Amino acid sequence: MAAQTVDVLDAKGKKAGKAELPADIFDVQTNVPLIHQVVVAQRAAARQGTASTKTRGEVRGGGRKPYKQKGTGRARQGSTRAPQFAGGGTVHGPQPRSYDQRTPKKMKVAALRGALSDRARAGRVHVVSGFGVDGVPSTKTALSTIASLSPRKHVLVVTERNDEITIKSLRNVEQVHLLVADQLNTYDVLVSDDVVFTEGALSAFLAGPATGRGAKAVATSAEASDAEEAAK
């Protein structure tokens, strides 16, 4: 399989270069049952699982026998907090629990690649050099760039984590869902009509997370200066 090539567009929608979408990520077979399983697991993990009811041993009151055992003509009762009474406990009600489903990392990766491949084959993966926002965030400018790429209603924008100007420009727009490259997931790709990468975000996504002994943390300028002073 050959890599797919897409145009890199500038803020005005004009061609500014080309970007390659590797075939092993953007042109693989879409496994629908696998994607379904991963999305169900992802949505289940988002559930709080805090629903809780009280049993008859947890509700307040009802410690005394309401009336004598015999001679009343009524059914015998030991407490007014039994389930059949108003204000009584709940039988087999929900209790706090975790809805997490174990999903191997390879399954998540395969599902994401299948979803991206589906969008790429439909021509719905775009790459931009930027959103025309320099120095000061501008939602209007960024939206005009997105409008030149796609007329569709739901757009997923993938940017770099340190691209604060783009993030501030688009984070409150209803029709735009904003993610950084290492947060890209199957569900958000599927619910979006188009996927828009910035050049830096595409490079970061293709490079993957830095792991292993060769991975180095990036320190802030303040942390770096503190480390230099400590080393003296």
mmCIF file with all atom_site columns, C-alpha atoms in Angstrom:
data_model
loop_
_atom_site.group_PDB
_atom_site.id
_atom_site.type_symbol
_atom_site.label_atom_id
_atom_site.label_alt_id
_atom_site.label_comp_id
_atom_site.label_asym_id
_atom_site.label_entity_id
_atom_site.label_seq_id
_atom_site.pdbx_PDB_ins_code
_atom_site.Cartn_x
_atom_site.Cartn_y
_atom_site.Cartn_z
_atom_site.occupancy
_atom_site.B_iso_or_equiv
_atom_site.pdbx_formal_charge
_atom_site.auth_seq_id
_atom_site.auth_comp_id
_atom_site.auth_asym_id
_atom_site.auth_atom_id
_atom_site.pdbx_PDB_model_num
ATOM 1   C CA . MET A 1 1   ? 0.000   0.000   0.000  1.00 0.00 ? 1   MET A CA 1
ATOM 2   C CA . ALA A 1 2   ? 1.287   3.426   -0.943 1.00 0.00 ? 2   ALA A CA 1
ATOM 3   C CA . ALA A 1 3   ? 1.042   6.429   1.310  1.00 0.00 ? 3   ALA A CA 1
ATOM 4   C CA . GLN A 1 4   ? -1.747  8.836   0.524  1.00 0.00 ? 4   GLN A CA 1
ATOM 5   C CA . THR A 1 5   ? -0.764  12.425  -0.201 1.00 0.00 ? 5   THR A CA 1
ATOM 6   C CA . VAL A 1 6   ? -2.936  15.377  0.770  1.00 0.00 ? 6   VAL A CA 1
ATOM 7   C CA . ASP A 1 7   ? -2.482  19.098  0.209  1.00 0.00 ? 7   ASP A CA 1
ATOM 8   C CA . VAL A 1 8   ? -1.423  21.251  3.116  1.00 0.00 ? 8   VAL A CA 1
ATOM 9   C CA . LEU A 1 9   ? -3.583  24.365  3.046  1.00 0.00 ? 9   LEU A CA 1
ATOM 10  C CA . ASP A 1 10  ? -2.873  27.754  4.563  1.00 0.00 ? 10  ASP A CA 1
ATOM 11  C CA . ALA A 1 11  ? -5.304  29.957  6.469  1.00 0.00 ? 11  ALA A CA 1
ATOM 12  C CA . LYS A 1 12  ? -6.804  31.250  3.203  1.00 0.00 ? 12  LYS A CA 1
ATOM 13  C CA . GLY A 1 13  ? -7.424  27.783  1.792  1.00 0.00 ? 13  GLY A CA 1
ATOM 14  C CA . LYS A 1 14  ? -4.530  27.940  -0.680 1.00 0.00 ? 14  LYS A CA 1
ATOM 15  C CA . LYS A 1 15  ? -2.087  25.126  -1.220 1.00 0.00 ? 15  LYS A CA 1
ATOM 16  C CA . ALA A 1 16  ? 1.031   25.538  0.911  1.00 0.00 ? 16  ALA A CA 1
ATOM 17  C CA . GLY A 1 17  ? 2.634   22.128  0.463  1.00 0.00 ? 17  GLY A CA 1
ATOM 18  C CA . LYS A 1 18  ? 1.949   18.422  0.725  1.00 0.00 ? 18  LYS A CA 1
ATOM 19  C CA . ALA A 1 19  ? 1.721   15.924  3.552  1.00 0.00 ? 19  ALA A CA 1
ATOM 20  C CA . GLU A 1 20  ? 1.882   12.147  3.487  1.00 0.00 ? 20  GLU A CA 1
ATOM 21  C CA . LEU A 1 21  ? -0.665  9.999   5.283  1.00 0.00 ? 21  LEU A CA 1
ATOM 22  C CA . PRO A 1 22  ? 1.050   6.622   5.869  1.00 0.00 ? 22  PRO A CA 1
ATOM 23  C CA . ALA A 1 23  ? -0.918  3.676   4.535  1.00 0.00 ? 23  ALA A CA 1
ATOM 24  C CA . ASP A 1 24  ? -0.437  1.654   7.723  1.00 0.00 ? 24  ASP A CA 1
ATOM 25  C CA . ILE A 1 25  ? -2.466  4.271   9.611  1.00 0.00 ? 25  ILE A CA 1
ATOM 26  C CA . PHE A 1 26  ? -4.724  5.957   7.048  1.00 0.00 ? 26  PHE A CA 1
ATOM 27  C CA . ASP A 1 27  ? -5.403  3.112   4.617  1.00 0.00 ? 27  ASP A CA 1
ATOM 28  C CA . VAL A 1 28  ? -6.068  -0.045  6.622  1.00 0.00 ? 28  VAL A CA 1
ATOM 29  C CA . GLN A 1 29  ? -9.132  -2.249  6.617  1.00 0.00 ? 29  GLN A CA 1
ATOM 30  C CA . THR A 1 30  ? -11.942 -0.882  8.790  1.00 0.00 ? 30  THR A CA 1
ATOM 31  C CA . ASN A 1 31  ? -13.019 -3.547  11.278 1.00 0.00 ? 31  ASN A CA 1
ATOM 32  C CA . VAL A 1 32  ? -16.519 -2.437  12.271 1.00 0.00 ? 32  VAL A CA 1
ATOM 33  C CA . PRO A 1 33  ? -17.084 -4.973  15.121 1.00 0.00 ? 33  PRO A CA 1
ATOM 34  C CA . LEU A 1 34  ? -13.720 -4.026  16.628 1.00 0.00 ? 34  LEU A CA 1
ATOM 35  C CA . ILE A 1 35  ? -14.530 -0.314  16.435 1.00 0.00 ? 35  ILE A CA 1
ATOM 36  C CA . HIS A 1 36  ? -17.911 -0.978  18.045 1.00 0.00 ? 36  HIS A CA 1
ATOM 37  C CA . GLN A 1 37  ? -16.311 -2.877  20.926 1.00 0.00 ? 37  GLN A CA 1
ATOM 38  C CA . VAL A 1 38  ? -13.726 -0.156  21.556 1.00 0.00 ? 38  VAL A CA 1
ATOM 39  C CA . VAL A 1 39  ? -16.309 2.659   21.420 1.00 0.00 ? 39  VAL A CA 1
ATOM 40  C CA . VAL A 1 40  ? -18.654 0.821   23.800 1.00 0.00 ? 40  VAL A CA 1
ATOM 41  C CA . ALA A 1 41  ? -15.757 0.331   26.221 1.00 0.00 ? 41  ALA A CA 1
ATOM 42  C CA . GLN A 1 42  ? -14.725 3.986   25.926 1.00 0.00 ? 42  GLN A CA 1
ATOM 43  C CA . ARG A 1 43  ? -18.238 5.266   26.614 1.00 0.00 ? 43  ARG A CA 1
ATOM 44  C CA . ALA A 1 44  ? -18.677 2.805   29.482 1.00 0.00 ? 44  ALA A CA 1
ATOM 45  C CA . ALA A 1 45  ? -15.459 4.044   31.101 1.00 0.00 ? 45  ALA A CA 1
ATOM 46  C CA . ALA A 1 46  ? -16.863 7.586   31.019 1.00 0.00 ? 46  ALA A CA 1
ATOM 47  C CA . ARG A 1 47  ? -19.774 6.586   33.265 1.00 0.00 ? 47  ARG A CA 1
ATOM 48  C CA . GLN A 1 48  ? -19.441 7.745   36.849 1.00 0.00 ? 48  GLN A CA 1
ATOM 49  C CA . GLY A 1 49  ? -21.020 4.662   38.391 1.00 0.00 ? 49  GLY A CA 1
ATOM 50  C CA . THR A 1 50  ? -22.133 6.614   41.469 1.00 0.00 ? 50  THR A CA 1
ATOM 51  C CA . ALA A 1 51  ? -25.840 5.618   41.453 1.00 0.00 ? 51  ALA A CA 1
ATOM 52  C CA . SER A 1 52  ? -26.703 4.310   44.900 1.00 0.00 ? 52  SER A CA 1
ATOM 53  C CA . THR A 1 53  ? -29.807 3.231   46.821 1.00 0.00 ? 53  THR A CA 1
ATOM 54  C CA . LYS A 1 54  ? -30.238 2.329   50.488 1.00 0.00 ? 54  LYS A CA 1
ATOM 55  C CA . THR A 1 55  ? -31.221 -1.101  51.683 1.00 0.00 ? 55  THR A CA 1
ATOM 56  C CA . ARG A 1 56  ? -33.566 -1.629  54.649 1.00 0.00 ? 56  ARG A CA 1
ATOM 57  C CA . GLY A 1 57  ? -30.517 -1.749  56.898 1.00 0.00 ? 57  GLY A CA 1
ATOM 58  C CA . GLU A 1 58  ? -29.360 1.688   55.774 1.00 0.00 ? 58  GLU A CA 1
ATOM 59  C CA . VAL A 1 59  ? -32.534 3.802   55.774 1.00 0.00 ? 59  VAL A CA 1
ATOM 60  C CA . ARG A 1 60  ? -33.335 5.805   58.884 1.00 0.00 ? 60  ARG A CA 1
ATOM 61  C CA . GLY A 1 61  ? -35.973 4.819   61.407 1.00 0.00 ? 61  GLY A CA 1
ATOM 62  C CA . GLY A 1 62  ? -38.132 1.754   61.793 1.00 0.00 ? 62  GLY A CA 1
ATOM 63  C CA . GLY A 1 63  ? -36.187 0.226   64.662 1.00 0.00 ? 63  GLY A CA 1
ATOM 64  C CA . ARG A 1 64  ? -39.273 -0.730  66.673 1.00 0.00 ? 64  ARG A CA 1
ATOM 65  C CA . LYS A 1 65  ? -41.821 -3.381  65.736 1.00 0.00 ? 65  LYS A CA 1
ATOM 66  C CA . PRO A 1 66  ? -44.827 -1.359  64.421 1.00 0.00 ? 66  PRO A CA 1
ATOM 67  C CA . TYR A 1 67  ? -47.485 -3.440  66.182 1.00 0.00 ? 67  TYR A CA 1
ATOM 68  C CA . LYS A 1 68  ? -47.815 -6.693  68.052 1.00 0.00 ? 68  LYS A CA 1
ATOM 69  C CA . GLN A 1 69  ? -47.330 -9.983  66.287 1.00 0.00 ? 69  GLN A CA 1
ATOM 70  C CA . LYS A 1 70  ? -50.788 -11.492 66.854 1.00 0.00 ? 70  LYS A CA 1
ATOM 71  C CA . GLY A 1 71  ? -54.372 -10.434 67.297 1.00 0.00 ? 71  GLY A CA 1
ATOM 72  C CA . THR A 1 72  ? -54.571 -7.495  64.882 1.00 0.00 ? 72  THR A CA 1
ATOM 73  C CA . GLY A 1 73  ? -55.765 -9.418  61.840 1.00 0.00 ? 73  GLY A CA 1
ATOM 74  C CA . ARG A 1 74  ? -52.991 -7.871  59.799 1.00 0.00 ? 74  ARG A CA 1
ATOM 75  C CA . ALA A 1 75  ? -49.848 -9.440  58.401 1.00 0.00 ? 75  ALA A CA 1
ATOM 76  C CA . ARG A 1 76  ? -46.980 -9.621  60.810 1.00 0.00 ? 76  ARG A CA 1
ATOM 77  C CA . GLN A 1 77  ? -44.383 -6.868  60.378 1.00 0.00 ? 77  GLN A CA 1
ATOM 78  C CA . GLY A 1 78  ? -41.033 -6.321  62.013 1.00 0.00 ? 78  GLY A CA 1
ATOM 79  C CA . SER A 1 79  ? -40.189 -2.845  60.732 1.00 0.00 ? 79  SER A CA 1
ATOM 80  C CA . THR A 1 80  ? -41.752 0.016   58.782 1.00 0.00 ? 80  THR A CA 1
ATOM 81  C CA . ARG A 1 81  ? -38.519 0.257   56.827 1.00 0.00 ? 81  ARG A CA 1
ATOM 82  C CA . ALA A 1 82  ? -39.102 -3.033  55.020 1.00 0.00 ? 82  ALA A CA 1
ATOM 83  C CA . PRO A 1 83  ? -39.269 -2.677  51.206 1.00 0.00 ? 83  PRO A CA 1
ATOM 84  C CA . GLN A 1 84  ? -43.073 -2.889  51.058 1.00 0.00 ? 84  GLN A CA 1
ATOM 85  C CA . PHE A 1 85  ? -43.506 0.290   53.142 1.00 0.00 ? 85  PHE A CA 1
ATOM 86  C CA . ALA A 1 86  ? -43.232 3.855   51.916 1.00 0.00 ? 86  ALA A CA 1
ATOM 87  C CA . GLY A 1 87  ? -39.853 5.134   53.050 1.00 0.00 ? 87  GLY A CA 1
ATOM 88  C CA . GLY A 1 88  ? -38.525 1.628   53.271 1.00 0.00 ? 88  GLY A CA 1
ATOM 89  C CA . GLY A 1 89  ? -35.337 0.243   51.778 1.00 0.00 ? 89  GLY A CA 1
ATOM 90  C CA . THR A 1 90  ? -34.806 -0.685  48.146 1.00 0.00 ? 90  THR A CA 1
ATOM 91  C CA . VAL A 1 91  ? -34.338 -4.271  47.047 1.00 0.00 ? 91  VAL A CA 1
ATOM 92  C CA . HIS A 1 92  ? -31.642 -5.009  44.452 1.00 0.00 ? 92  HIS A CA 1
ATOM 93  C CA . GLY A 1 93  ? -31.146 -1.300  43.703 1.00 0.00 ? 93  GLY A CA 1
ATOM 94  C CA . PRO A 1 94  ? -28.035 0.129   42.037 1.00 0.00 ? 94  PRO A CA 1
ATOM 95  C CA . GLN A 1 95  ? -24.843 0.392   44.078 1.00 0.00 ? 95  GLN A CA 1
ATOM 96  C CA . PRO A 1 96  ? -21.624 2.295   43.262 1.00 0.00 ? 96  PRO A CA 1
ATOM 97  C CA . ARG A 1 97  ? -19.627 0.312   40.718 1.00 0.00 ? 97  ARG A CA 1
ATOM 98  C CA . SER A 1 98  ? -17.080 0.647   37.947 1.00 0.00 ? 98  SER A CA 1
ATOM 99  C CA . TYR A 1 99  ? -18.213 0.203   34.346 1.00 0.00 ? 99  TYR A CA 1
ATOM 100 C CA . ASP A 1 100 ? -14.670 -0.082  32.993 1.00 0.00 ? 100 ASP A CA 1
ATOM 101 C CA . GLN A 1 101 ? -14.061 -2.764  30.399 1.00 0.00 ? 101 GLN A CA 1
ATOM 102 C CA . ARG A 1 102 ? -10.615 -4.146  29.768 1.00 0.00 ? 102 ARG A CA 1
ATOM 103 C CA . THR A 1 103 ? -9.544  -3.188  26.262 1.00 0.00 ? 103 THR A CA 1
ATOM 104 C CA . PRO A 1 104 ? -6.016  -4.160  25.118 1.00 0.00 ? 104 PRO A CA 1
ATOM 105 C CA . LYS A 1 105 ? -3.920  -1.310  23.764 1.00 0.00 ? 105 LYS A CA 1
ATOM 106 C CA . LYS A 1 106 ? -3.513  -3.043  20.389 1.00 0.00 ? 106 LYS A CA 1
ATOM 107 C CA . MET A 1 107 ? -7.290  -3.128  19.953 1.00 0.00 ? 107 MET A CA 1
ATOM 108 C CA . LYS A 1 108 ? -7.555  0.611   20.661 1.00 0.00 ? 108 LYS A CA 1
ATOM 109 C CA . VAL A 1 109 ? -4.797  1.377   18.151 1.00 0.00 ? 109 VAL A CA 1
ATOM 110 C CA . ALA A 1 110 ? -6.354  -0.841  15.477 1.00 0.00 ? 110 ALA A CA 1
ATOM 111 C CA . ALA A 1 111 ? -9.789  0.721   15.982 1.00 0.00 ? 111 ALA A CA 1
ATOM 112 C CA . LEU A 1 112 ? -8.392  4.269   15.741 1.00 0.00 ? 112 LEU A CA 1
ATOM 113 C CA . ARG A 1 113 ? -6.513  3.443   12.565 1.00 0.00 ? 113 ARG A CA 1
ATOM 114 C CA . GLY A 1 114 ? -9.635  1.912   11.052 1.00 0.00 ? 114 GLY A CA 1
ATOM 115 C CA . ALA A 1 115 ? -11.674 5.030   11.852 1.00 0.00 ? 115 ALA A CA 1
ATOM 116 C CA . LEU A 1 116 ? -8.997  7.353   10.433 1.00 0.00 ? 116 LEU A CA 1
ATOM 117 C CA . SER A 1 117 ? -8.723  5.209   7.311  1.00 0.00 ? 117 SER A CA 1
ATOM 118 C CA . ASP A 1 118 ? -12.464 5.468   6.751  1.00 0.00 ? 118 ASP A CA 1
ATOM 119 C CA . ARG A 1 119 ? -12.286 9.269   6.960  1.00 0.00 ? 119 ARG A CA 1
ATOM 120 C CA . ALA A 1 120 ? -9.177  9.449   4.780  1.00 0.00 ? 120 ALA A CA 1
ATOM 121 C CA . ARG A 1 121 ? -10.680 7.289   2.013  1.00 0.00 ? 121 ARG A CA 1
ATOM 122 C CA . ALA A 1 122 ? -13.686 9.617   1.966  1.00 0.00 ? 122 ALA A CA 1
ATOM 123 C CA . GLY A 1 123 ? -11.413 12.664  1.596  1.00 0.00 ? 123 GLY A CA 1
ATOM 124 C CA . ARG A 1 124 ? -12.315 13.957  5.046  1.00 0.00 ? 124 ARG A CA 1
ATOM 125 C CA . VAL A 1 125 ? -8.827  14.236  6.537  1.00 0.00 ? 125 VAL A CA 1
ATOM 126 C CA . HIS A 1 126 ? -7.283  17.685  6.072  1.00 0.00 ? 126 HIS A CA 1
ATOM 127 C CA . VAL A 1 127 ? -3.939  19.216  6.990  1.00 0.00 ? 127 VAL A CA 1
ATOM 128 C CA . VAL A 1 128 ? -3.415  22.941  7.541  1.00 0.00 ? 128 VAL A CA 1
ATOM 129 C CA . SER A 1 129 ? -0.262  24.950  8.100  1.00 0.00 ? 129 SER A CA 1
ATOM 130 C CA . GLY A 1 130 ? -2.157  27.150  10.552 1.00 0.00 ? 130 GLY A CA 1
ATOM 131 C CA . PHE A 1 131 ? -5.407  28.949  11.220 1.00 0.00 ? 131 PHE A CA 1
ATOM 132 C CA . GLY A 1 132 ? -4.166  32.428  10.437 1.00 0.00 ? 132 GLY A CA 1
ATOM 133 C CA . VAL A 1 133 ? -4.018  33.322  14.111 1.00 0.00 ? 133 VAL A CA 1
ATOM 134 C CA . ASP A 1 134 ? -0.789  35.085  15.055 1.00 0.00 ? 134 ASP A CA 1
ATOM 135 C CA . GLY A 1 135 ? -0.070  36.545  18.448 1.00 0.00 ? 135 GLY A CA 1
ATOM 136 C CA . VAL A 1 136 ? -3.671  37.070  19.583 1.00 0.00 ? 136 VAL A CA 1
ATOM 137 C CA . PRO A 1 137 ? -6.428  34.394  19.590 1.00 0.00 ? 137 PRO A CA 1
ATOM 138 C CA . SER A 1 138 ? -9.179  35.006  17.036 1.00 0.00 ? 138 SER A CA 1
ATOM 139 C CA . THR A 1 139 ? -12.165 32.686  16.814 1.00 0.00 ? 139 THR A CA 1
ATOM 140 C CA . LYS A 1 140 ? -13.510 34.456  13.715 1.00 0.00 ? 140 LYS A CA 1
ATOM 141 C CA . THR A 1 141 ? -10.265 33.968  11.778 1.00 0.00 ? 141 THR A CA 1
ATOM 142 C CA . ALA A 1 142 ? -9.921  30.333  12.791 1.00 0.00 ? 142 ALA A CA 1
ATOM 143 C CA . LEU A 1 143 ? -13.524 29.571  11.839 1.00 0.00 ? 143 LEU A CA 1
ATOM 144 C CA . SER A 1 144 ? -13.070 31.127  8.400  1.00 0.00 ? 144 SER A CA 1
ATOM 145 C CA . THR A 1 145 ? -10.173 28.719  7.811  1.00 0.00 ? 145 THR A CA 1
ATOM 146 C CA . ILE A 1 146 ? -12.305 25.741  8.858  1.00 0.00 ? 146 ILE A CA 1
ATOM 147 C CA . ALA A 1 147 ? -15.157 26.923  6.612  1.00 0.00 ? 147 ALA A CA 1
ATOM 148 C CA . SER A 1 148 ? -12.789 26.901  3.630  1.00 0.00 ? 148 SER A CA 1
ATOM 149 C CA . LEU A 1 149 ? -11.915 23.260  4.374  1.00 0.00 ? 149 LEU A CA 1
ATOM 150 C CA . SER A 1 150 ? -15.327 21.749  5.037  1.00 0.00 ? 150 SER A CA 1
ATOM 151 C CA . PRO A 1 151 ? -18.975 22.856  4.921  1.00 0.00 ? 151 PRO A CA 1
ATOM 152 C CA . ARG A 1 152 ? -20.001 20.061  7.293  1.00 0.00 ? 152 ARG A CA 1
ATOM 153 C CA . LYS A 1 153 ? -21.407 20.572  10.755 1.00 0.00 ? 153 LYS A CA 1
ATOM 154 C CA . HIS A 1 154 ? -19.035 18.677  13.064 1.00 0.00 ? 154 HIS A CA 1
ATOM 155 C CA . VAL A 1 155 ? -15.282 19.123  12.706 1.00 0.00 ? 155 VAL A CA 1
ATOM 156 C CA . LEU A 1 156 ? -12.532 17.584  14.813 1.00 0.00 ? 156 LEU A CA 1
ATOM 157 C CA . VAL A 1 157 ? -9.438  19.778  15.057 1.00 0.00 ? 157 VAL A CA 1
ATOM 158 C CA . VAL A 1 158 ? -6.205  18.129  16.206 1.00 0.00 ? 158 VAL A CA 1
ATOM 159 C CA . THR A 1 159 ? -3.474  20.475  17.356 1.00 0.00 ? 159 THR A CA 1
ATOM 160 C CA . GLU A 1 160 ? -0.274  20.443  19.376 1.00 0.00 ? 160 GLU A CA 1
ATOM 161 C CA . ARG A 1 161 ? -0.396  20.682  23.126 1.00 0.00 ? 161 ARG A CA 1
ATOM 162 C CA . ASN A 1 162 ? 1.674   23.866  23.214 1.00 0.00 ? 162 ASN A CA 1
ATOM 163 C CA . ASP A 1 163 ? -0.361  25.637  20.506 1.00 0.00 ? 163 ASP A CA 1
ATOM 164 C CA . GLU A 1 164 ? -2.205  27.802  23.012 1.00 0.00 ? 164 GLU A CA 1
ATOM 165 C CA . ILE A 1 165 ? -3.339  30.435  20.500 1.00 0.00 ? 165 ILE A CA 1
ATOM 166 C CA . THR A 1 166 ? -5.230  27.880  18.374 1.00 0.00 ? 166 THR A CA 1
ATOM 167 C CA . ILE A 1 167 ? -6.664  26.222  21.466 1.00 0.00 ? 167 ILE A CA 1
ATOM 168 C CA . LYS A 1 168 ? -7.955  29.538  22.844 1.00 0.00 ? 168 LYS A CA 1
ATOM 169 C CA . SER A 1 169 ? -9.396  30.455  19.439 1.00 0.00 ? 169 SER A CA 1
ATOM 170 C CA . LEU A 1 170 ? -11.459 27.266  19.033 1.00 0.00 ? 170 LEU A CA 1
ATOM 171 C CA . ARG A 1 171 ? -12.092 25.831  22.483 1.00 0.00 ? 171 ARG A CA 1
ATOM 172 C CA . ASN A 1 172 ? -15.570 27.388  22.905 1.00 0.00 ? 172 ASN A CA 1
ATOM 173 C CA . VAL A 1 173 ? -16.913 26.805  19.380 1.00 0.00 ? 173 VAL A CA 1
ATOM 174 C CA . GLU A 1 174 ? -19.933 24.504  19.412 1.00 0.00 ? 174 GLU A CA 1
ATOM 175 C CA . GLN A 1 175 ? -19.376 22.815  16.043 1.00 0.00 ? 175 GLN A CA 1
ATOM 176 C CA . VAL A 1 176 ? -15.642 22.257  16.639 1.00 0.00 ? 176 VAL A CA 1
ATOM 177 C CA . HIS A 1 177 ? -14.227 19.566  18.897 1.00 0.00 ? 177 HIS A CA 1
ATOM 178 C CA . LEU A 1 178 ? -10.637 20.291  19.860 1.00 0.00 ? 178 LEU A CA 1
ATOM 179 C CA . LEU A 1 179 ? -8.060  17.657  20.801 1.00 0.00 ? 179 LEU A CA 1
ATOM 180 C CA . VAL A 1 180 ? -4.294  17.542  21.128 1.00 0.00 ? 180 VAL A CA 1
ATOM 181 C CA . ALA A 1 181 ? -2.461  14.874  19.152 1.00 0.00 ? 181 ALA A CA 1
ATOM 182 C CA . ASP A 1 182 ? -1.966  12.439  22.036 1.00 0.00 ? 182 ASP A CA 1
ATOM 183 C CA . GLN A 1 183 ? -5.698  12.558  22.912 1.00 0.00 ? 183 GLN A CA 1
ATOM 184 C CA . LEU A 1 184 ? -6.945  11.390  19.505 1.00 0.00 ? 184 LEU A CA 1
ATOM 185 C CA . ASN A 1 185 ? -9.371  8.501   19.931 1.00 0.00 ? 185 ASN A CA 1
ATOM 186 C CA . THR A 1 186 ? -11.802 6.360   17.944 1.00 0.00 ? 186 THR A CA 1
ATOM 187 C CA . TYR A 1 187 ? -15.042 7.792   19.313 1.00 0.00 ? 187 TYR A CA 1
ATOM 188 C CA . ASP A 1 188 ? -14.210 11.429  18.570 1.00 0.00 ? 188 ASP A CA 1
ATOM 189 C CA . VAL A 1 189 ? -13.139 10.530  15.031 1.00 0.00 ? 189 VAL A CA 1
ATOM 190 C CA . LEU A 1 190 ? -16.396 8.693   14.398 1.00 0.00 ? 190 LEU A CA 1
ATOM 191 C CA . VAL A 1 191 ? -18.708 11.427  15.684 1.00 0.00 ? 191 VAL A CA 1
ATOM 192 C CA . SER A 1 192 ? -16.943 14.088  13.594 1.00 0.00 ? 192 SER A CA 1
ATOM 193 C CA . ASP A 1 193 ? -17.596 14.651  9.895  1.00 0.00 ? 193 ASP A CA 1
ATOM 194 C CA . ASP A 1 194 ? -14.072 15.889  9.132  1.00 0.00 ? 194 ASP A CA 1
ATOM 195 C CA . VAL A 1 195 ? -10.696 15.634  10.838 1.00 0.00 ? 195 VAL A CA 1
ATOM 196 C CA . VAL A 1 196 ? -8.358  18.625  10.552 1.00 0.00 ? 196 VAL A CA 1
ATOM 197 C CA . PHE A 1 197 ? -4.708  18.253  11.594 1.00 0.00 ? 197 PHE A CA 1
ATOM 198 C CA . THR A 1 198 ? -2.226  21.052  11.931 1.00 0.00 ? 198 THR A CA 1
ATOM 199 C CA . GLU A 1 199 ? 1.148   20.132  10.433 1.00 0.00 ? 199 GLU A CA 1
ATOM 200 C CA . GLY A 1 200 ? 2.743   19.935  13.856 1.00 0.00 ? 200 GLY A CA 1
ATOM 201 C CA . ALA A 1 201 ? -0.086  17.810  15.261 1.00 0.00 ? 201 ALA A CA 1
ATOM 202 C CA . LEU A 1 202 ? 0.137   15.351  12.360 1.00 0.00 ? 202 LEU A CA 1
ATOM 203 C CA . SER A 1 203 ? 3.885   14.978  12.883 1.00 0.00 ? 203 SER A CA 1
ATOM 204 C CA . ALA A 1 204 ? 3.394   14.471  16.621 1.00 0.00 ? 204 ALA A CA 1
ATOM 205 C CA . PHE A 1 205 ? 0.663   11.898  16.044 1.00 0.00 ? 205 PHE A CA 1
ATOM 206 C CA . LEU A 1 206 ? 2.718   9.930   13.518 1.00 0.00 ? 206 LEU A CA 1
ATOM 207 C CA . ALA A 1 207 ? 5.749   9.991   15.803 1.00 0.00 ? 207 ALA A CA 1
ATOM 208 C CA . GLY A 1 208 ? 3.687   8.515   18.631 1.00 0.00 ? 208 GLY A CA 1
ATOM 209 C CA . PRO A 1 209 ? 4.274   8.935   22.369 1.00 0.00 ? 209 PRO A CA 1
ATOM 210 C CA . ALA A 1 210 ? 7.832   9.052   23.635 1.00 0.00 ? 210 ALA A CA 1
ATOM 211 C CA . THR A 1 211 ? 8.339   5.905   25.716 1.00 0.00 ? 211 THR A CA 1
ATOM 212 C CA . GLY A 1 212 ? 11.133  3.766   27.061 1.00 0.00 ? 212 GLY A CA 1
ATOM 213 C CA . ARG A 1 213 ? 14.592  4.700   28.260 1.00 0.00 ? 213 ARG A CA 1
ATOM 214 C CA . GLY A 1 214 ? 15.105  7.142   25.405 1.00 0.00 ? 214 GLY A CA 1
ATOM 215 C CA . ALA A 1 215 ? 12.095  9.249   26.382 1.00 0.00 ? 215 ALA A CA 1
ATOM 216 C CA . LYS A 1 216 ? 12.975  12.581  27.920 1.00 0.00 ? 216 LYS A CA 1
ATOM 217 C CA . ALA A 1 217 ? 10.619  14.910  29.739 1.00 0.00 ? 217 ALA A CA 1
ATOM 218 C CA . VAL A 1 218 ? 10.452  18.492  28.508 1.00 0.00 ? 218 VAL A CA 1
ATOM 219 C CA . ALA A 1 219 ? 10.964  20.936  31.364 1.00 0.00 ? 219 ALA A CA 1
ATOM 220 C CA . THR A 1 220 ? 9.494   24.399  31.509 1.00 0.00 ? 220 THR A CA 1
ATOM 221 C CA . SER A 1 221 ? 11.841  27.391  31.489 1.00 0.00 ? 221 SER A CA 1
ATOM 222 C CA . ALA A 1 222 ? 11.320  27.894  35.230 1.00 0.00 ? 222 ALA A CA 1
ATOM 223 C CA . GLU A 1 223 ? 12.122  24.245  35.971 1.00 0.00 ? 223 GLU A CA 1
ATOM 224 C CA . ALA A 1 224 ? 15.188  24.406  33.738 1.00 0.00 ? 224 ALA A CA 1
ATOM 225 C CA . SER A 1 225 ? 16.532  27.491  35.515 1.00 0.00 ? 225 SER A CA 1
ATOM 226 C CA . ASP A 1 226 ? 15.928  25.896  38.918 1.00 0.00 ? 226 ASP A CA 1
ATOM 227 C CA . ALA A 1 227 ? 17.810  22.797  37.784 1.00 0.00 ? 227 ALA A CA 1
ATOM 228 C CA . GLU A 1 228 ? 20.741  24.925  36.588 1.00 0.00 ? 228 GLU A CA 1
ATOM 229 C CA . GLU A 1 229 ? 20.926  26.756  39.927 1.00 0.00 ? 229 GLU A CA 1
ATOM 230 C CA . ALA A 1 230 ? 20.817  23.471  41.822 1.00 0.00 ? 230 ALA A CA 1
ATOM 231 C CA . ALA A 1 231 ? 23.645  22.098  39.707 1.00 0.00 ? 231 ALA A CA 1
ATOM 232 C CA . LYS A 1 232 ? 25.956  25.048  40.535 1.00 0.00 ? 232 LYS A CA 1
#
